[in-house]
Amino acid sequence: MSLWVTKFGGTSVGSLEKIRSVAHRIAAVKDQGHSLVVVVSAMGDTTDDLLEMAWNIGNELPERELDMLLATGEQQSAALLAMTLANINCPAVSLTGWQAGIESDSQYGKARIMNLDTSRIKKELAQGEVVIIAGFQGISPDADITTLGRGGSDTTAVALAASLAADHCIIFSDVDGVYTADPRIVENARQISLLSYEEMLELASLGALVLQPRAVEFAMLYHVDVEVRNSFNNNPGTLITEVAEMEEHRVVSGIAHDTNVARIALFDVPDQPGVASIIFKILADHRINVDMVIQSAMRDDRNDIAFTIERSEFNKARQVVNEIVIKIGASGMSYSTEVAKVSIVGAGMQSNRGVAAAMFDALARQDINIHMISTSEIKISCIIDEDRIEDAVRALHVAFHLDQGE
Ligand code: ADP
Ligand code: ASP
Ligand code: MG
């Protein structure tokens, strides 16, 4: 008998009919004598719908109340799945994040799991129950409900798999696994059968929605093998694990893109020690995550500094940046919320020269202008205009021969 931690995403539990089919899948595993912890996301677009409803109230919403609201989505699907299982004589109990002992910090909207007290889960498992857990939520040190950032149910599942030393951790979604690019954009994207934690972490951090980056961090830290599979079929999925020998022939493993990006530029920033530190400390104090940063060449003792942030934080950042401009004596700022990031990821990149040139060439041939570039050992990212993002993803997929087999 083994312990399975599974997670079903929003589409997989998008209707009562789909919940029924998930319930049958769970009952089949249970009938084979295995124990199951099942993490669920909110049904379909529930989280987006709740957010939209709240934004109708006003622009500045108390973050605590927003989390209180968003957490209800996962509570619905957890209870509905438990009831559906009971209906087919499979004993199940649903738990909220706090009942499941998911202790987080108090950063509403992007809380981090700090500790897991799995005693209640273990007690329910010992009684033969399938334990259904509302994903994406935790409880802060002040006993307030928090949410773990978009896609956070993935992290709930992987963190639980680590803590419970589960034999299997399976993330069920609406795709067969991880692909060489978003299959919604690239028709002939290929499924990848095996991925290293490092590559998956880059792909996820750079926008491949299929796993939340923090879930991959947990998997890497605690050596959890994570399988991504399709909840609507039995096709083999993608295994994300420790890959000792990177496949050298695979220079680029995948293309990721992210449209949750905004770019801000500060003009005529005084060229003095400590100025960058002031700018980015103020942003950090307001919990605004900065991604790429570039500083232009100095002229007349002044530089321009441009950086990107998450577009969802833009309204907050704009006010903060206006204050920064005054504080450091810059001449002004400009911004764009119509940019996006396209990235190539691959472990083989570090030993192959000319990859960056090939990327820029592929974009140039499509007449796509590059606004910013950033590189690491296993990825290269470019900021481009949002309306060209799909063309860019498709062009890079062809340029790196990703449709042509592993
Ligand atoms: P869930 O609700 O199951 O968590 P998500 O919508 O969060 O599902 O993630 C699955 C989606 O991720 C897919 O439908 C797909 O469009 C998108 N996606 C983006 N990049 C990739 C990729 N490289 N491989 C697979 N799916 C991807
Ligand atoms: N329901 C949440 C979201 O839409 C969490 C998740 O799906 O993992 O982001
Ligand atoms: Mg998701």
Short mmCIF file of C-alpha atoms and ligand atoms in Angstrom, two decimals:
data_model
loop_
_atom_site.label_atom_id
_atom_site.label_comp_id
_atom_site.label_asym_id
_atom_site.label_seq_id
_atom_site.Cartn_x
_atom_site.Cartn_y
_atom_site.Cartn_z
CA MET A 1 0.00 0.00 0.00
CA SER A 2 1.42 3.39 -0.93
CA LEU A 3 0.56 7.03 -0.29
CA TRP A 4 -0.43 9.20 -3.22
CA VAL A 5 -0.65 12.99 -3.14
CA THR A 6 -2.57 14.18 -6.18
CA LYS A 7 -3.72 17.62 -7.27
CA PHE A 8 -6.55 18.43 -9.64
CA GLY A 9 -6.50 21.87 -11.28
CA GLY A 10 -9.38 24.21 -12.04
CA THR A 11 -10.35 22.73 -15.41
CA SER A 12 -10.24 19.19 -13.99
CA VAL A 13 -12.89 20.10 -11.39
CA GLY A 14 -14.66 22.65 -13.61
CA SER A 15 -18.15 21.11 -13.40
CA LEU A 16 -20.05 18.53 -11.36
CA GLU A 17 -19.60 16.10 -14.23
CA LYS A 18 -15.83 16.58 -14.20
CA ILE A 19 -15.78 16.26 -10.41
CA ARG A 20 -17.61 12.95 -10.83
CA SER A 21 -14.97 11.69 -13.23
CA VAL A 22 -12.19 12.80 -10.84
CA ALA A 23 -14.02 10.97 -8.02
CA HIS A 24 -14.03 7.74 -10.04
CA ARG A 25 -10.33 8.08 -10.76
CA ILE A 26 -9.65 8.54 -7.03
CA ALA A 27 -11.93 5.65 -6.01
CA ALA A 28 -10.09 3.34 -8.44
CA VAL A 29 -6.75 4.11 -6.74
CA LYS A 30 -8.33 3.72 -3.31
CA ASP A 31 -9.82 0.36 -4.33
CA GLN A 32 -6.30 -0.87 -5.09
CA GLY A 33 -5.55 -0.31 -1.40
CA HIS A 34 -3.62 2.97 -1.62
CA SER A 35 -4.00 6.02 0.63
CA LEU A 36 -4.80 9.34 -1.01
CA VAL A 37 -4.44 13.01 -0.22
CA VAL A 38 -6.16 15.04 -2.93
CA VAL A 39 -5.52 18.77 -3.33
CA VAL A 40 -8.03 20.70 -5.41
CA SER A 41 -8.13 24.09 -7.11
CA ALA A 42 -11.25 26.21 -7.42
CA MET A 43 -13.71 25.16 -10.14
CA GLY A 44 -12.89 26.54 -13.61
CA ASP A 45 -12.47 30.32 -13.59
CA THR A 46 -13.83 30.80 -10.07
CA THR A 47 -10.72 32.59 -8.77
CA ASP A 48 -10.78 35.06 -11.71
CA ASP A 49 -14.53 35.60 -11.24
CA LEU A 50 -14.12 36.30 -7.52
CA LEU A 51 -11.29 38.74 -8.24
CA GLU A 52 -13.35 40.53 -10.87
CA MET A 53 -16.27 40.83 -8.48
CA ALA A 54 -14.01 42.34 -5.84
CA TRP A 55 -12.42 44.84 -8.26
CA ASN A 56 -15.91 46.19 -8.91
CA ILE A 57 -15.90 47.44 -5.32
CA GLY A 58 -12.85 49.65 -5.85
CA ASN A 59 -9.17 49.83 -6.76
CA GLU A 60 -7.69 49.58 -3.30
CA LEU A 61 -8.93 46.48 -1.58
CA PRO A 62 -7.83 45.24 1.84
CA GLU A 63 -5.53 42.32 1.01
CA ARG A 64 -6.70 40.34 4.04
CA GLU A 65 -10.29 40.40 2.83
CA LEU A 66 -9.26 39.53 -0.72
CA ASP A 67 -7.63 36.34 0.56
CA MET A 68 -10.67 35.58 2.70
CA LEU A 69 -12.74 35.80 -0.50
CA LEU A 70 -10.42 33.91 -2.86
CA ALA A 71 -10.01 31.00 -0.45
CA THR A 72 -13.72 30.24 -0.73
CA GLY A 73 -13.23 28.93 -4.30
CA GLU A 74 -11.12 25.97 -3.20
CA GLN A 75 -13.42 25.29 -0.25
CA GLN A 76 -16.33 24.77 -2.66
CA SER A 77 -14.55 22.27 -4.88
CA ALA A 78 -13.10 20.37 -1.89
CA ALA A 79 -16.54 19.92 -0.31
CA LEU A 80 -18.18 19.01 -3.64
CA LEU A 81 -15.53 16.38 -4.36
CA ALA A 82 -15.85 14.89 -0.84
CA MET A 83 -19.65 14.70 -1.28
CA THR A 84 -19.29 13.11 -4.72
CA LEU A 85 -16.93 10.49 -3.29
CA ALA A 86 -19.31 9.76 -0.41
CA ASN A 87 -22.01 9.27 -3.03
CA ILE A 88 -20.02 6.47 -4.66
CA ASN A 89 -19.26 4.91 -1.27
CA CYS A 90 -15.69 6.09 -1.06
CA PRO A 91 -15.12 7.58 2.42
CA ALA A 92 -13.70 11.11 2.13
CA VAL A 93 -13.29 14.20 4.25
CA SER A 94 -12.55 17.73 3.04
CA LEU A 95 -10.24 20.09 4.94
CA THR A 96 -9.48 23.78 4.56
CA GLY A 97 -5.84 24.90 4.51
CA TRP A 98 -5.83 25.62 8.23
CA GLN A 99 -7.51 22.35 9.14
CA ALA A 100 -4.82 20.62 7.10
CA GLY A 101 -2.11 22.44 9.08
CA ILE A 102 -0.77 24.59 6.23
CA GLU A 103 0.97 27.34 8.19
CA SER A 104 2.12 30.32 6.14
CA ASP A 105 3.61 33.75 6.67
CA SER A 106 1.24 36.71 6.51
CA GLN A 107 1.98 38.08 3.01
CA TYR A 108 -1.57 38.13 1.74
CA GLY A 109 -1.89 37.15 -1.90
CA LYS A 110 1.57 35.59 -2.07
CA ALA A 111 2.06 33.88 1.27
CA ARG A 112 4.79 31.29 1.68
CA ILE A 113 4.31 28.00 3.47
CA MET A 114 6.44 28.08 6.63
CA ASN A 115 5.42 24.87 8.34
CA LEU A 116 3.14 21.90 7.87
CA ASP A 117 1.40 20.25 10.79
CA THR A 118 0.06 17.13 9.13
CA SER A 119 -1.32 15.47 12.28
CA ARG A 120 -4.98 15.91 11.24
CA ILE A 121 -4.28 14.58 7.74
CA LYS A 122 -2.51 11.53 9.20
CA LYS A 123 -5.37 10.90 11.60
CA GLU A 124 -7.93 10.96 8.76
CA LEU A 125 -5.74 8.74 6.57
CA ALA A 126 -5.41 6.24 9.43
CA GLN A 127 -9.19 6.07 9.56
CA GLY A 128 -9.27 5.09 5.89
CA GLU A 129 -10.55 8.44 4.58
CA VAL A 130 -9.51 9.99 1.30
CA VAL A 131 -8.36 13.42 2.48
CA ILE A 132 -9.43 16.26 0.19
CA ILE A 133 -7.61 19.53 0.79
CA ALA A 134 -8.52 23.01 -0.39
CA GLY A 135 -5.35 24.08 -2.20
CA PHE A 136 -3.87 27.58 -2.52
CA GLN A 137 -4.58 28.58 1.08
CA GLY A 138 -2.88 28.68 4.45
CA ILE A 139 -3.20 30.18 7.88
CA SER A 140 -0.99 33.05 9.08
CA PRO A 141 0.62 33.32 12.52
CA ASP A 142 -2.33 35.61 13.46
CA ALA A 143 -4.78 32.87 12.40
CA ASP A 144 -5.90 34.75 9.28
CA ILE A 145 -6.55 33.03 5.97
CA THR A 146 -3.85 33.60 3.37
CA THR A 147 -3.48 32.57 -0.27
CA LEU A 148 -0.27 31.29 -1.81
CA GLY A 149 -0.21 33.18 -5.15
CA ARG A 150 -1.83 32.21 -8.45
CA GLY A 151 -1.36 28.54 -9.19
CA GLY A 152 -0.71 27.95 -5.47
CA SER A 153 -2.51 24.60 -5.29
CA ASP A 154 0.50 23.05 -7.01
CA THR A 155 2.62 24.19 -4.09
CA THR A 156 0.13 22.89 -1.53
CA ALA A 157 0.37 19.47 -3.19
CA VAL A 158 4.15 19.27 -3.53
CA ALA A 159 4.73 20.61 0.00
CA LEU A 160 2.36 17.97 1.38
CA ALA A 161 3.98 15.23 -0.70
CA ALA A 162 7.35 16.24 0.78
CA SER A 163 6.10 16.45 4.33
CA LEU A 164 4.15 13.18 4.20
CA ALA A 165 6.97 11.40 2.31
CA ALA A 166 4.41 10.35 -0.29
CA ASP A 167 5.25 7.58 -2.74
CA HIS A 168 3.65 9.44 -5.64
CA CYS A 169 3.03 13.14 -6.31
CA ILE A 170 0.86 13.66 -9.37
CA ILE A 171 -0.34 17.04 -10.66
CA PHE A 172 -3.38 16.46 -12.86
CA SER A 173 -4.11 19.25 -15.33
CA ASP A 174 -5.74 19.78 -18.72
CA VAL A 175 -2.58 18.90 -20.70
CA ASP A 176 -0.75 15.57 -20.99
CA GLY A 177 2.37 17.01 -19.36
CA VAL A 178 4.96 19.72 -19.85
CA TYR A 179 5.45 20.69 -23.49
CA THR A 180 8.21 22.40 -25.44
CA ALA A 181 5.96 25.50 -25.49
CA ASP A 182 2.42 26.35 -24.44
CA PRO A 183 0.33 23.94 -26.57
CA ARG A 184 -2.38 26.61 -26.76
CA ILE A 185 0.01 28.72 -28.85
CA VAL A 186 2.23 26.21 -30.64
CA GLU A 187 0.12 23.57 -32.32
CA ASN A 188 2.96 21.10 -32.80
CA ALA A 189 4.54 21.62 -29.37
CA ARG A 190 5.99 18.31 -28.19
CA GLN A 191 5.49 16.72 -24.81
CA ILE A 192 8.71 16.37 -22.78
CA SER A 193 8.93 13.03 -20.97
CA LEU A 194 11.68 13.89 -18.46
CA LEU A 195 12.76 17.26 -17.10
CA SER A 196 15.32 18.27 -14.49
CA TYR A 197 14.18 20.38 -11.54
CA GLU A 198 16.41 23.21 -12.77
CA GLU A 199 14.86 23.33 -16.22
CA MET A 200 11.33 23.07 -14.85
CA LEU A 201 12.04 25.82 -12.34
CA GLU A 202 13.17 28.13 -15.13
CA LEU A 203 10.22 27.26 -17.37
CA ALA A 204 7.75 27.76 -14.50
CA SER A 205 9.37 31.01 -13.31
CA LEU A 206 9.36 32.33 -16.87
CA GLY A 207 5.64 31.82 -17.34
CA ALA A 208 4.86 28.16 -18.17
CA LEU A 209 1.67 28.05 -16.11
CA VAL A 210 1.58 24.29 -15.74
CA LEU A 211 3.41 24.36 -12.35
CA GLN A 212 3.82 27.17 -9.83
CA PRO A 213 7.55 27.95 -9.46
CA ARG A 214 7.38 27.49 -5.69
CA ALA A 215 6.06 23.97 -6.17
CA VAL A 216 9.18 23.16 -8.18
CA GLU A 217 11.37 24.74 -5.48
CA PHE A 218 9.78 22.46 -2.87
CA ALA A 219 10.23 19.44 -5.13
CA MET A 220 13.90 20.30 -5.67
CA LEU A 221 14.59 20.97 -1.99
CA TYR A 222 12.93 17.80 -0.71
CA HIS A 223 13.69 15.55 -3.74
CA VAL A 224 10.05 14.94 -4.61
CA ASP A 225 9.51 13.32 -8.00
CA VAL A 226 6.60 15.19 -9.56
CA GLU A 227 4.54 13.78 -12.38
CA VAL A 228 2.35 16.06 -14.50
CA ARG A 229 -0.54 14.20 -16.13
CA ASN A 230 -3.82 14.82 -17.89
CA SER A 231 -6.91 14.33 -15.75
CA PHE A 232 -8.99 13.54 -18.85
CA ASN A 233 -6.98 10.54 -20.14
CA ASN A 234 -4.43 7.92 -19.10
CA ASN A 235 -1.57 9.05 -21.33
CA PRO A 236 1.94 8.99 -19.88
CA GLY A 237 2.86 12.34 -18.36
CA THR A 238 6.05 14.30 -17.70
CA LEU A 239 8.38 13.34 -14.86
CA ILE A 240 10.22 16.16 -13.11
CA THR A 241 13.12 14.80 -11.12
CA GLU A 242 16.84 14.90 -10.39
CA VAL A 243 18.52 14.40 -13.75
CA ALA A 244 22.15 13.48 -13.11
CA GLU A 245 23.38 13.80 -16.66
CA MET A 246 21.81 16.60 -18.59
CA GLU A 247 21.06 15.58 -22.12
CA GLU A 248 23.78 17.43 -23.90
CA HIS A 249 22.23 17.28 -27.33
CA ARG A 250 19.25 19.24 -26.11
CA VAL A 251 20.46 22.82 -26.24
CA VAL A 252 17.02 24.34 -25.76
CA SER A 253 14.33 22.28 -23.96
CA GLY A 254 11.47 24.71 -24.13
CA ILE A 255 10.09 28.16 -24.80
CA ALA A 256 8.21 30.04 -22.08
CA HIS A 257 6.30 33.26 -22.30
CA ASP A 258 4.78 35.60 -19.77
CA THR A 259 2.32 38.42 -20.35
CA ASN A 260 2.04 39.40 -16.69
CA VAL A 261 4.82 41.94 -17.26
CA ALA A 262 5.09 45.73 -17.05
CA ARG A 263 8.17 47.83 -17.78
CA ILE A 264 9.09 51.01 -15.93
CA ALA A 265 11.94 53.37 -16.83
CA LEU A 266 13.43 56.13 -14.68
CA PHE A 267 15.12 58.97 -16.58
CA ASP A 268 18.25 60.90 -15.66
CA VAL A 269 19.00 59.08 -12.43
CA PRO A 270 22.06 60.70 -10.73
CA ASP A 271 25.11 58.46 -11.23
CA GLN A 272 26.07 58.10 -7.57
CA PRO A 273 26.81 55.16 -5.28
CA GLY A 274 23.71 54.01 -3.42
CA VAL A 275 21.06 55.29 -5.82
CA ALA A 276 20.13 51.85 -7.19
CA SER A 277 20.03 50.57 -3.64
CA ILE A 278 17.52 53.29 -2.65
CA ILE A 279 15.27 52.57 -5.65
CA PHE A 280 15.12 48.83 -5.20
CA LYS A 281 14.90 48.94 -1.40
CA ILE A 282 11.81 51.16 -1.60
CA LEU A 283 10.24 48.77 -4.11
CA ALA A 284 11.10 45.79 -1.90
CA ASP A 285 9.66 47.54 1.16
CA HIS A 286 6.38 47.77 -0.77
CA ARG A 287 6.70 44.07 -1.62
CA ILE A 288 6.98 44.75 -5.34
CA ASN A 289 9.00 42.04 -7.07
CA VAL A 290 11.47 43.35 -9.60
CA ASP A 291 12.53 41.00 -12.37
CA MET A 292 14.86 42.36 -15.08
CA VAL A 293 16.94 45.53 -14.62
CA ILE A 294 19.01 47.48 -17.13
CA GLN A 295 20.99 50.64 -16.72
CA SER A 296 21.97 52.66 -19.75
CA ALA A 297 25.45 54.04 -20.38
CA MET A 298 26.17 57.19 -18.38
CA ARG A 299 25.93 60.64 -19.95
CA ASP A 300 26.39 63.93 -18.04
CA ASP A 301 26.59 62.03 -14.75
CA ARG A 302 23.09 60.65 -15.32
CA ASN A 303 21.76 57.18 -16.26
CA ASP A 304 18.42 55.78 -17.25
CA ILE A 305 17.35 52.71 -15.27
CA ALA A 306 14.60 50.43 -16.57
CA PHE A 307 13.11 47.40 -14.86
CA THR A 308 10.22 45.00 -15.15
CA ILE A 309 7.65 44.00 -12.55
CA GLU A 310 4.52 41.86 -12.52
CA ARG A 311 1.76 43.71 -14.36
CA SER A 312 -0.67 42.78 -11.60
CA GLU A 313 1.42 44.96 -9.25
CA PHE A 314 1.62 47.90 -11.66
CA ASN A 315 -0.94 50.20 -10.03
CA LYS A 316 0.79 49.89 -6.69
CA ALA A 317 4.25 50.27 -8.28
CA ARG A 318 3.34 53.39 -10.26
CA GLN A 319 2.60 55.39 -7.13
CA VAL A 320 5.74 54.13 -5.41
CA VAL A 321 7.89 54.97 -8.46
CA ASN A 322 6.51 58.52 -8.58
CA GLU A 323 7.73 58.95 -5.01
CA ILE A 324 11.12 57.45 -5.92
CA VAL A 325 11.56 59.91 -8.82
CA ILE A 326 11.22 62.84 -6.40
CA LYS A 327 13.36 61.25 -3.72
CA ILE A 328 16.39 60.53 -5.96
CA GLY A 329 16.08 63.62 -8.16
CA ALA A 330 15.41 61.79 -11.44
CA SER A 331 13.79 63.79 -14.25
CA GLY A 332 10.80 61.50 -14.77
CA MET A 333 9.52 58.05 -15.59
CA SER A 334 7.79 56.18 -18.38
CA TYR A 335 6.06 52.84 -18.41
CA SER A 336 4.45 50.24 -20.62
CA THR A 337 1.96 47.57 -19.66
CA GLU A 338 1.89 46.26 -23.23
CA VAL A 339 5.07 44.24 -23.11
CA ALA A 340 5.69 40.54 -22.57
CA LYS A 341 8.62 38.24 -21.96
CA VAL A 342 9.70 35.38 -24.17
CA SER A 343 12.40 32.99 -22.96
CA ILE A 344 14.35 29.98 -24.16
CA VAL A 345 15.38 27.44 -21.51
CA GLY A 346 17.83 24.58 -21.78
CA ALA A 347 20.53 22.93 -19.70
CA GLY A 348 22.63 22.34 -22.83
CA MET A 349 22.86 26.08 -23.44
CA GLN A 350 25.80 26.51 -21.08
CA SER A 351 28.11 24.46 -23.31
CA ASN A 352 26.88 25.77 -26.67
CA ARG A 353 27.94 29.08 -28.08
CA GLY A 354 25.79 31.07 -30.45
CA VAL A 355 22.46 30.32 -28.78
CA ALA A 356 21.77 33.98 -27.94
CA ALA A 357 22.67 35.02 -31.49
CA ALA A 358 20.29 32.38 -32.88
CA MET A 359 17.49 33.66 -30.63
CA PHE A 360 17.98 37.31 -31.62
CA ASP A 361 18.23 36.32 -35.28
CA ALA A 362 14.94 34.38 -35.13
CA LEU A 363 13.20 37.40 -33.56
CA ALA A 364 14.77 39.82 -36.05
CA ARG A 365 13.54 37.73 -38.99
CA GLN A 366 10.01 38.27 -37.66
CA ASP A 367 10.72 41.99 -37.33
CA ILE A 368 10.24 41.75 -33.57
CA ASN A 369 11.96 44.49 -31.60
CA ILE A 370 13.77 43.55 -28.36
CA HIS A 371 13.43 46.05 -25.48
CA MET A 372 15.41 44.23 -22.79
CA ILE A 373 17.52 41.08 -22.52
CA SER A 374 18.56 38.97 -19.54
CA THR A 375 20.54 35.76 -19.43
CA SER A 376 21.53 33.04 -16.98
CA GLU A 377 23.39 29.76 -17.49
CA ILE A 378 20.31 27.95 -18.73
CA LYS A 379 17.99 30.66 -20.04
CA ILE A 380 17.79 33.78 -22.20
CA SER A 381 14.80 36.13 -21.90
CA CYS A 382 13.74 39.06 -24.06
CA ILE A 383 11.13 41.73 -23.39
CA ILE A 384 9.16 42.48 -26.56
CA ASP A 385 5.82 44.06 -27.48
CA GLU A 386 2.93 42.00 -26.14
CA ASP A 387 1.12 41.91 -29.48
CA ARG A 388 4.05 39.95 -31.02
CA ILE A 389 4.40 37.37 -28.24
CA GLU A 390 2.69 34.49 -30.03
CA ASP A 391 4.74 35.11 -33.20
CA ALA A 392 7.89 35.11 -31.08
CA VAL A 393 7.07 31.82 -29.33
CA ARG A 394 6.27 30.11 -32.65
CA ALA A 395 9.38 31.48 -34.39
CA LEU A 396 11.68 30.32 -31.57
CA HIS A 397 10.03 26.90 -31.47
CA VAL A 398 10.94 26.45 -35.14
CA ALA A 399 14.39 28.06 -34.85
CA PHE A 400 15.46 25.59 -32.13
CA HIS A 401 13.88 22.58 -33.90
CA LEU A 402 11.68 21.79 -30.92
CA ASP A 403 9.04 20.06 -33.01
CA GLN A 404 11.57 17.45 -34.14
CA GLY A 405 11.68 14.77 -31.42
CA GLU A 406 13.81 14.34 -28.29
P1 ADP B 1 -4.55 23.90 -13.72
O1 ADP B 1 -5.86 24.58 -13.58
O2 ADP B 1 -4.68 22.42 -13.95
O3 ADP B 1 -3.60 24.23 -12.63
P2 ADP B 1 -3.21 25.77 -15.46
O4 ADP B 1 -4.08 26.53 -16.40
O5 ADP B 1 -2.71 26.47 -14.25
O6 ADP B 1 -3.95 24.41 -15.09
O7 ADP B 1 -1.93 25.18 -16.24
C1 ADP B 1 -2.12 24.38 -17.39
C2 ADP B 1 -1.97 25.24 -18.64
O8 ADP B 1 -0.61 25.67 -18.72
C3 ADP B 1 -2.18 24.49 -19.94
O9 ADP B 1 -3.53 24.47 -20.31
C4 ADP B 1 -1.31 25.24 -20.92
O10 ADP B 1 -2.04 26.10 -21.77
C5 ADP B 1 -0.41 26.11 -20.05
N1 ADP B 1 1.01 25.96 -20.37
C6 ADP B 1 1.87 27.00 -20.59
N2 ADP B 1 3.08 26.54 -20.90
C7 ADP B 1 3.01 25.19 -20.90
C8 ADP B 1 3.95 24.15 -21.17
N3 ADP B 1 5.23 24.43 -21.47
N4 ADP B 1 3.54 22.87 -21.07
C9 ADP B 1 2.27 22.58 -20.75
N5 ADP B 1 1.32 23.52 -20.50
C10 ADP B 1 1.69 24.81 -20.56
N1 ASP B 2 -7.39 28.81 -7.85
C1 ASP B 2 -6.08 29.41 -7.74
C2 ASP B 2 -5.72 30.12 -9.03
O1 ASP B 2 -6.55 30.20 -9.94
C3 ASP B 2 -5.03 28.43 -7.33
C4 ASP B 2 -4.73 27.33 -8.32
O2 ASP B 2 -5.48 27.11 -9.26
O3 ASP B 2 -3.72 26.63 -8.13
O4 ASP B 2 -4.66 30.66 -9.14
MG MG B 3 -2.39 25.93 -12.25
#
